[in-house]
Short mmCIF file of C-alpha atoms and ligand atoms in Angstrom, two decimals:
data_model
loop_
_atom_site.label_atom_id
_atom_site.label_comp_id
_atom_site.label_asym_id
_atom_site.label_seq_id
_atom_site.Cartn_x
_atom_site.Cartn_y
_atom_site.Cartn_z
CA UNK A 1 12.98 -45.64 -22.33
CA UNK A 2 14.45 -44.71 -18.69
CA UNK A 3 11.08 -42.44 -18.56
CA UNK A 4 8.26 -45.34 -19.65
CA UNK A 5 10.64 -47.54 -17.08
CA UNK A 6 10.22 -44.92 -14.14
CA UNK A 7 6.61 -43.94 -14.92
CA UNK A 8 5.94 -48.05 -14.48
CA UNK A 9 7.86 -47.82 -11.16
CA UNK A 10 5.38 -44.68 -10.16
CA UNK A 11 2.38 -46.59 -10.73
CA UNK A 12 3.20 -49.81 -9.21
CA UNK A 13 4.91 -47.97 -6.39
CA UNK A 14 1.39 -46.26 -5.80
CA UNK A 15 -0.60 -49.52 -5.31
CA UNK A 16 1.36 -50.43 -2.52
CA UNK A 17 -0.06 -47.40 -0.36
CA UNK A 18 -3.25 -49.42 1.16
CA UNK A 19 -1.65 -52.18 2.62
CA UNK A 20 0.41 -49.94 4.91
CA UNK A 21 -2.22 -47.52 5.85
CA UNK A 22 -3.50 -48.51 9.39
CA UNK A 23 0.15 -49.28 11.53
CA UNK A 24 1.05 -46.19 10.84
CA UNK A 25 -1.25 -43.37 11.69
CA UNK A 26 1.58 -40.61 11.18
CA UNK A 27 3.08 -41.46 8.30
CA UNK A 28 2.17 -43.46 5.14
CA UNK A 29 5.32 -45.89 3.83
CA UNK A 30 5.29 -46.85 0.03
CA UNK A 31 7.34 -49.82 -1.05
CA UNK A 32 8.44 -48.47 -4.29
CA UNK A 33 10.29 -50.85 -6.60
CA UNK A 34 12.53 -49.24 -8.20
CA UNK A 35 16.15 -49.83 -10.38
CA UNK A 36 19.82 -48.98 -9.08
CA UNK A 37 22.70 -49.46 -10.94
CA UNK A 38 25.13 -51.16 -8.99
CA UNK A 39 22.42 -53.63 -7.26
CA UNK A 40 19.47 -53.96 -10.28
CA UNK A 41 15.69 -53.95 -9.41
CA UNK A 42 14.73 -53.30 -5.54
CA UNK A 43 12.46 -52.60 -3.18
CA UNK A 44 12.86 -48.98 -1.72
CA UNK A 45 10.20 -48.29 1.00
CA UNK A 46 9.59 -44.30 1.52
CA UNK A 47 7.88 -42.52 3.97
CA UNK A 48 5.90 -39.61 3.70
CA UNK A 49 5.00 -37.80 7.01
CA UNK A 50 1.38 -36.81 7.53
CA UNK A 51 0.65 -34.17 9.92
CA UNK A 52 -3.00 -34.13 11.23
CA UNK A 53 -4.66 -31.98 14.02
CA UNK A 54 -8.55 -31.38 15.23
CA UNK A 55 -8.87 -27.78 15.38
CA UNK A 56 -10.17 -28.72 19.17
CA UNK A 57 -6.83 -29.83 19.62
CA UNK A 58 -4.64 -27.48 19.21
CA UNK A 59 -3.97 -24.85 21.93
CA UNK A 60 -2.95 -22.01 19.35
CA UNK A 61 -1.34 -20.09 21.17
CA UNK A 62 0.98 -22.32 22.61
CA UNK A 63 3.75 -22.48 19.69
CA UNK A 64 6.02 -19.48 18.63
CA UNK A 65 3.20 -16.95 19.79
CA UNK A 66 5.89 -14.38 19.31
CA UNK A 67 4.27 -10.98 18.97
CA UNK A 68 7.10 -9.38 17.75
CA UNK A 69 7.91 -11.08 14.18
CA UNK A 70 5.95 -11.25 11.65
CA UNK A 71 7.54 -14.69 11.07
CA UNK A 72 8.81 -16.32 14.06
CA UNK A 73 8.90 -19.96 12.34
CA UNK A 74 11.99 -18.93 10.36
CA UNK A 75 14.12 -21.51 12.09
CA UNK A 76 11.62 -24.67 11.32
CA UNK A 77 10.60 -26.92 9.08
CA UNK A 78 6.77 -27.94 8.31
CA UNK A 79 6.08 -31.04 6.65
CA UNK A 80 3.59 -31.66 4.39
CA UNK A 81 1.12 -33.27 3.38
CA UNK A 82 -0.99 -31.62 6.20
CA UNK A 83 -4.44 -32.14 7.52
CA UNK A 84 -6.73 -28.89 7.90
CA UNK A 85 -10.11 -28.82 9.31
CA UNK A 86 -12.75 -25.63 9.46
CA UNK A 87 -15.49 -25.32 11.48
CA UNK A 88 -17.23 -23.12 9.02
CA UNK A 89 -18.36 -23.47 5.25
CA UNK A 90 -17.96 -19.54 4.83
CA UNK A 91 -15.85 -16.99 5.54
CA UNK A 92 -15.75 -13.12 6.34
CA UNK A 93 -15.06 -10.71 2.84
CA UNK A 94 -11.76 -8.68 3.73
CA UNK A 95 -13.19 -5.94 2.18
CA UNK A 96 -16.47 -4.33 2.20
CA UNK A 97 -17.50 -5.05 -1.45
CA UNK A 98 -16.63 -7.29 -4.32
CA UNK A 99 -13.08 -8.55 -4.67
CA UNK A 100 -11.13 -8.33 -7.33
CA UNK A 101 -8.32 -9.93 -7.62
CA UNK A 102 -5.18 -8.08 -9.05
CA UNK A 103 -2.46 -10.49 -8.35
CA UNK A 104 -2.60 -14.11 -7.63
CA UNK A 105 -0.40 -16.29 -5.51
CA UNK A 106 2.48 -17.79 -7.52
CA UNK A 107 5.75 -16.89 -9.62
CA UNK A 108 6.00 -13.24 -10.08
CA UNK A 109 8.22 -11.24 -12.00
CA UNK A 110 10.98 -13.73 -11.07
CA UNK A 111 10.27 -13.82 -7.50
CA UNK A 112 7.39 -15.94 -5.03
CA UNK A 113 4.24 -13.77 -4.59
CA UNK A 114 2.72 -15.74 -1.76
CA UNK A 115 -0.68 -14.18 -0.68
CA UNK A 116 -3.39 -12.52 -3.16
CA UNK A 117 -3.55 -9.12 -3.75
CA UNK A 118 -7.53 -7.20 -3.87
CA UNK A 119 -7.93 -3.87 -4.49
CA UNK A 120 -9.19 -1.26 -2.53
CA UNK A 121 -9.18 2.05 -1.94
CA UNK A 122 -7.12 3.55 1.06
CA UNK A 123 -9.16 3.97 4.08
CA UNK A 124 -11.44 0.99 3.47
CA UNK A 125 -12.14 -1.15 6.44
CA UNK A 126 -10.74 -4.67 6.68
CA UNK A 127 -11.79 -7.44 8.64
CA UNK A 128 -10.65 -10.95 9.94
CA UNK A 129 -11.46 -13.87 7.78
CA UNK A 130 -12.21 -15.87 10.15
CA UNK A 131 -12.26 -15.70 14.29
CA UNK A 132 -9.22 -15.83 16.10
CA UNK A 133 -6.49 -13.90 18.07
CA UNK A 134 -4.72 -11.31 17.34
CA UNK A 135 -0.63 -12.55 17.15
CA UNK A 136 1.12 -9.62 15.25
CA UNK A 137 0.32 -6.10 14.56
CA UNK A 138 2.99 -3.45 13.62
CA UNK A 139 5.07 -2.31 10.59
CA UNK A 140 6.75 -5.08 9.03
CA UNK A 141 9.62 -4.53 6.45
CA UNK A 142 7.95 -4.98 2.98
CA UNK A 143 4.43 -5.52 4.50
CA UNK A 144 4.21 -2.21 5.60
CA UNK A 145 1.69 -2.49 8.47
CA UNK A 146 0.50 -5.76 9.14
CA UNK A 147 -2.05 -8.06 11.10
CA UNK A 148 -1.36 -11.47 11.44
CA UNK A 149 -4.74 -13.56 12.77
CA UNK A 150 -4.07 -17.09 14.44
CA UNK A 151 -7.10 -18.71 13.64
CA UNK A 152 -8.16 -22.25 15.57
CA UNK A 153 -6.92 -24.80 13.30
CA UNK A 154 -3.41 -23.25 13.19
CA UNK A 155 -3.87 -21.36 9.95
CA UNK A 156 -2.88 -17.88 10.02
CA UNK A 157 -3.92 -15.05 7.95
CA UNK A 158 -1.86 -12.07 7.25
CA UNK A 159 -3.54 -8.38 5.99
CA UNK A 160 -0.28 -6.31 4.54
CA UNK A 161 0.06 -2.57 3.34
CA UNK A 162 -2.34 -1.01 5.61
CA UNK A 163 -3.27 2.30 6.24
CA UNK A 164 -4.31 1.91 9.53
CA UNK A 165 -3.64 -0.83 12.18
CA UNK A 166 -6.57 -1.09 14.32
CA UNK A 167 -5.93 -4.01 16.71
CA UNK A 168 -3.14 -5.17 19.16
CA UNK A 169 -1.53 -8.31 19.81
CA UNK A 170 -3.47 -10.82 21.58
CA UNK A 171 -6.84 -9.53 20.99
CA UNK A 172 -9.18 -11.98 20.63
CA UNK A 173 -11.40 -11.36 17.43
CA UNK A 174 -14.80 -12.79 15.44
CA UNK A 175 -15.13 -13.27 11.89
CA UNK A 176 -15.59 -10.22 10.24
CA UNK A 177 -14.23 -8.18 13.12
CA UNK A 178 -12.43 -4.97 11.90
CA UNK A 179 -8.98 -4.83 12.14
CA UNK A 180 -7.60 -1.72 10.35
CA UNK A 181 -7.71 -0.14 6.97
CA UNK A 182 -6.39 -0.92 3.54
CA UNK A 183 -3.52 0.95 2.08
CA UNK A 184 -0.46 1.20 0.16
CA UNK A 185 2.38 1.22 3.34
CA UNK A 186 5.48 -1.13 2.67
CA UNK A 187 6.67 -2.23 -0.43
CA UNK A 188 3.44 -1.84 -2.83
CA UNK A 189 2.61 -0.52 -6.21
CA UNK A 190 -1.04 1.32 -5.33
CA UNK A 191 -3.55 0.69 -2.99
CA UNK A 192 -4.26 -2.77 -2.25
CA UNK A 193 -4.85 -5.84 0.41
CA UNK A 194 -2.27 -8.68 0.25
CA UNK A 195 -3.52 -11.55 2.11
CA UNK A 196 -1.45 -14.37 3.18
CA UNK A 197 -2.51 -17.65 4.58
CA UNK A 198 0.28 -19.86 6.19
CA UNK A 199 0.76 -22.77 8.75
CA UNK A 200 3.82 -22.30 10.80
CA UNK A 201 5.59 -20.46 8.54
CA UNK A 202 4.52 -22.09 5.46
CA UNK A 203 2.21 -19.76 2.99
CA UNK A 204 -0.74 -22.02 1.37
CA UNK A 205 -2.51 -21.02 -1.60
CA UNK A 206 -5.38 -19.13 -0.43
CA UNK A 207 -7.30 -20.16 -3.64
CA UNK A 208 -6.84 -24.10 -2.53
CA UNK A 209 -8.69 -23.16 0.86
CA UNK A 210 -11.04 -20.32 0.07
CA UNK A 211 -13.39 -19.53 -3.06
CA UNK A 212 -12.98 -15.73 -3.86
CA UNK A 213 -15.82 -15.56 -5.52
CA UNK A 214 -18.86 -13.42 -4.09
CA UNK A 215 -19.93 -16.60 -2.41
CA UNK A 216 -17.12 -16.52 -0.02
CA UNK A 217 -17.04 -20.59 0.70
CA UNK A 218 -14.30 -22.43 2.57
CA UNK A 219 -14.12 -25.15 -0.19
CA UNK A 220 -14.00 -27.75 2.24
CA UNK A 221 -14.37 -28.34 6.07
CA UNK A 222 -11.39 -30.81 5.85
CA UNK A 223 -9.03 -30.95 3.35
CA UNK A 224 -5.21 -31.93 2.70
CA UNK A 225 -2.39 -29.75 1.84
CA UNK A 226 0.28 -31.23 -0.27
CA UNK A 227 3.16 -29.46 -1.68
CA UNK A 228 2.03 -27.83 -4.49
CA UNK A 229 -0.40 -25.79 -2.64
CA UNK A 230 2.62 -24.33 -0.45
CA UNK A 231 4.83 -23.82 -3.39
CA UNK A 232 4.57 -20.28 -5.32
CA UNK A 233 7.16 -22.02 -8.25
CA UNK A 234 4.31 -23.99 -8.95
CA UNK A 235 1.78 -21.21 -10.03
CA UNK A 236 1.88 -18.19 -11.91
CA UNK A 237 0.72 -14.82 -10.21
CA UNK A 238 -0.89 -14.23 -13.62
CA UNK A 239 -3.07 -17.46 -14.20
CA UNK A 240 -6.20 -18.89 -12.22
CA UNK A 241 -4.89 -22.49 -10.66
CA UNK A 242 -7.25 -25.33 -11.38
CA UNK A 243 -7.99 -26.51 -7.93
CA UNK A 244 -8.38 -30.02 -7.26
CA UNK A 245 -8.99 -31.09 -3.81
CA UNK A 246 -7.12 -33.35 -1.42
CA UNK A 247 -9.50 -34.89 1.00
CA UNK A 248 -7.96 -38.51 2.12
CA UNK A 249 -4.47 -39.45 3.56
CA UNK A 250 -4.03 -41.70 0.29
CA UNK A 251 -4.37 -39.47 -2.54
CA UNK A 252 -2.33 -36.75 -0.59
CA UNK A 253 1.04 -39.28 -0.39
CA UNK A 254 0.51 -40.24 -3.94
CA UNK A 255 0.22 -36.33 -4.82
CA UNK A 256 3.33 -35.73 -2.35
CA UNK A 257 5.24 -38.64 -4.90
CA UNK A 258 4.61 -36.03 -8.26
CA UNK A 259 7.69 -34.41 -10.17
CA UNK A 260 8.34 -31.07 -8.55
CA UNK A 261 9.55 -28.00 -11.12
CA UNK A 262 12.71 -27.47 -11.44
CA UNK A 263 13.97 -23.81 -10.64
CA UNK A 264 16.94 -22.65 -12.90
CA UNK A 265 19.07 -19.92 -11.57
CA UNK A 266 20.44 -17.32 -14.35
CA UNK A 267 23.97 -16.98 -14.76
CA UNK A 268 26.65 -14.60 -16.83
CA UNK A 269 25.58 -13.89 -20.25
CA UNK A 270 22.12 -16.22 -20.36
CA UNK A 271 19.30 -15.63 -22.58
CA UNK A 272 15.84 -16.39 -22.05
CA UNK A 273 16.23 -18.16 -25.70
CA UNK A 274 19.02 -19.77 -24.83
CA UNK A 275 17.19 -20.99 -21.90
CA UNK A 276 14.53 -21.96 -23.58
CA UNK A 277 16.69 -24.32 -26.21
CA UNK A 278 18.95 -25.75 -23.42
CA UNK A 279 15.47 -27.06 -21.33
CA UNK A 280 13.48 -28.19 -24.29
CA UNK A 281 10.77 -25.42 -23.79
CA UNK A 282 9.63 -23.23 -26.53
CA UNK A 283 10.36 -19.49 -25.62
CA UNK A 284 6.94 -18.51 -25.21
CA UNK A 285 6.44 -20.91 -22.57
CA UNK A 286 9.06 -20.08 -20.53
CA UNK A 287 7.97 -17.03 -20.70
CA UNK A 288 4.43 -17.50 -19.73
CA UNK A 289 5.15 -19.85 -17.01
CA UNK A 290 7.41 -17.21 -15.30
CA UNK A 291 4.99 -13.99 -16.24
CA UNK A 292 7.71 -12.20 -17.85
CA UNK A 293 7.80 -10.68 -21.21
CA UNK A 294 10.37 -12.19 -23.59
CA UNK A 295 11.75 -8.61 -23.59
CA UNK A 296 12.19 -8.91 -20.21
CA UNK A 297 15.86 -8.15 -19.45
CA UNK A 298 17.42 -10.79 -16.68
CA UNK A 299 19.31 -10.29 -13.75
CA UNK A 300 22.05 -12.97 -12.41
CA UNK A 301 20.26 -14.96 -9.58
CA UNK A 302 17.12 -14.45 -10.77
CA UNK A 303 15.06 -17.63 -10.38
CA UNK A 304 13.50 -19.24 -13.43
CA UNK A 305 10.58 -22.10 -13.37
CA UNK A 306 11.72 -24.45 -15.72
CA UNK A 307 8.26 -27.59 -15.80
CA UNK A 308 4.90 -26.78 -13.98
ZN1 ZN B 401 0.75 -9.23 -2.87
#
């Protein structure tokens, strides 16, 4: 009952978006009526920040351009839903022939995979998605040897486990411009590219923004990130994502108001059955939502996805 009560709440809550839409041109407020306890049915109004930038506005390298860390956004916060505009409907191959895509961004053996991994062979050349400048370039622990590409609209696009670096910090660089060669440096299991894509500090799906299909589209010119697209917990390395895109203000708030999954953390003496019974989900499940085998032995800490 408390669940056909809330999912009422959600949907009335949602038609309330419009109305508020044009005082407010960074954030959207949603009267949400809702039910407390101690007080009965109210009103609760909650905002939900939207960040939105031109590309032409942004000066990029005027915000952490730290050439020295391969993440120098460590000690803030991005909020989301965010606004991102390209000025292309393409972009530049990585790799000099078809990708194929070993790994995908999402839950991983128990752990957040956040880029896409494409195999190569060591030695192949690899080139900037997209134009930008150059903002790190050096070993990184993990990585191995890494570029990291500020592009124009903020986004920035990290090549990991090279071979070769062949750029330095604050070169400027085209689409498709070289930048070093693929490898297996840093913590990798064979010869591959991981790409990340992230927006001060916060990795994005790559398969929300790009099509890595042999057509090599930017799915859209302007689109909205929510959540869920910065989240590996809500994808599994193992599984294609069905990608639905955000393109107005008012669909990414109401997609910034869905459940998020809830992360279980193992303790003393759990078992992945026992898991399963205590969260209502059948074994298999929680296996395949996590990519782990139900054989799969399980360490304390480890992080389990419980709802996608
Ligand atoms: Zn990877």
């Amino acid at each position: 009952m408390k669940y056909i009560f809330f999912s009422i709440v959600f949907f009335c809550g949602s038609l309330c978006i419009d109305a508020q839409n044009n005082s407010l041109p960074n954030s959207l407020k949603i009267e949400l009526p809702t039910y407390k306890l101690n007080l009965g049915p109210i009103i609760e109004t909650i905002e939900i920040p939207l960040v939105s930038k031109k590309a032409s506005e942004i000066d990029i390298k005027s915000d952490h351009w730290d050439t020295t860390l391969h993440n120098p956004y460590v000690d803030t916060v991005q909020q989301f839903p965010l606004e991102l505009n390209f000025t292309d409907s393409t972009y530049a191959s990585p790799v000099p022939h078809t990708k194929v895509v070993t790994s995908r961004y999402g839950w991983r053996r128990g752990r957040a995979h956040n880029g896409i991994d494409i195999d190569l062979v060591t030695g192949d050349s690899v080139v900037s998605i997209l134009s930008g400048i150059v903002r790190f370039a050096k070993y990184a622990n993990g990585f191995g040897n890494t570029v990291v590409v500020r592009h124009y609209n903020g986004l920035e696009s990290t090549y990991a486990h090279l071979s070769h670096i062949g750029v330095k910090a604050n070169d400027t660089l085209v689409r498709g411009q070289y930048i070093g060669k693929g490898g297996n440096t840093g913590n990798s299991r064979g010869s591959h590219l991981h790409l990340e894509l992230s927006y001060k500090g916060e990795q994005i799906h790559p398969e929300y923004l790009f099509d890595f299909s042999s057509k090599n589209a930017i799915r859209s010119e302007q689109v909205w990130v929510t959540q869920k697209w910065t989240h590996a917990r809500y994808h599994n390395s193992r599984k294609v994502s069905t990608v639905k895109l955000i393109k107005s203000a008012d669909e990414a708030a109401l997609a910034s108001l869905a459940r998020q999954p809830k992360l279980y953390v193992v303790q003393k003496g759990d078992t992945l059955y026992a898991i399963s019974r205590r969260n209502n989900m059948s074994l298999s499940r929680l296996c395949e939502t996590n990519a782990i085998k139900q054989s799969s032995p399980l360490k304390i800490g480890q992080k389990l996805v419980l709802e996608l």
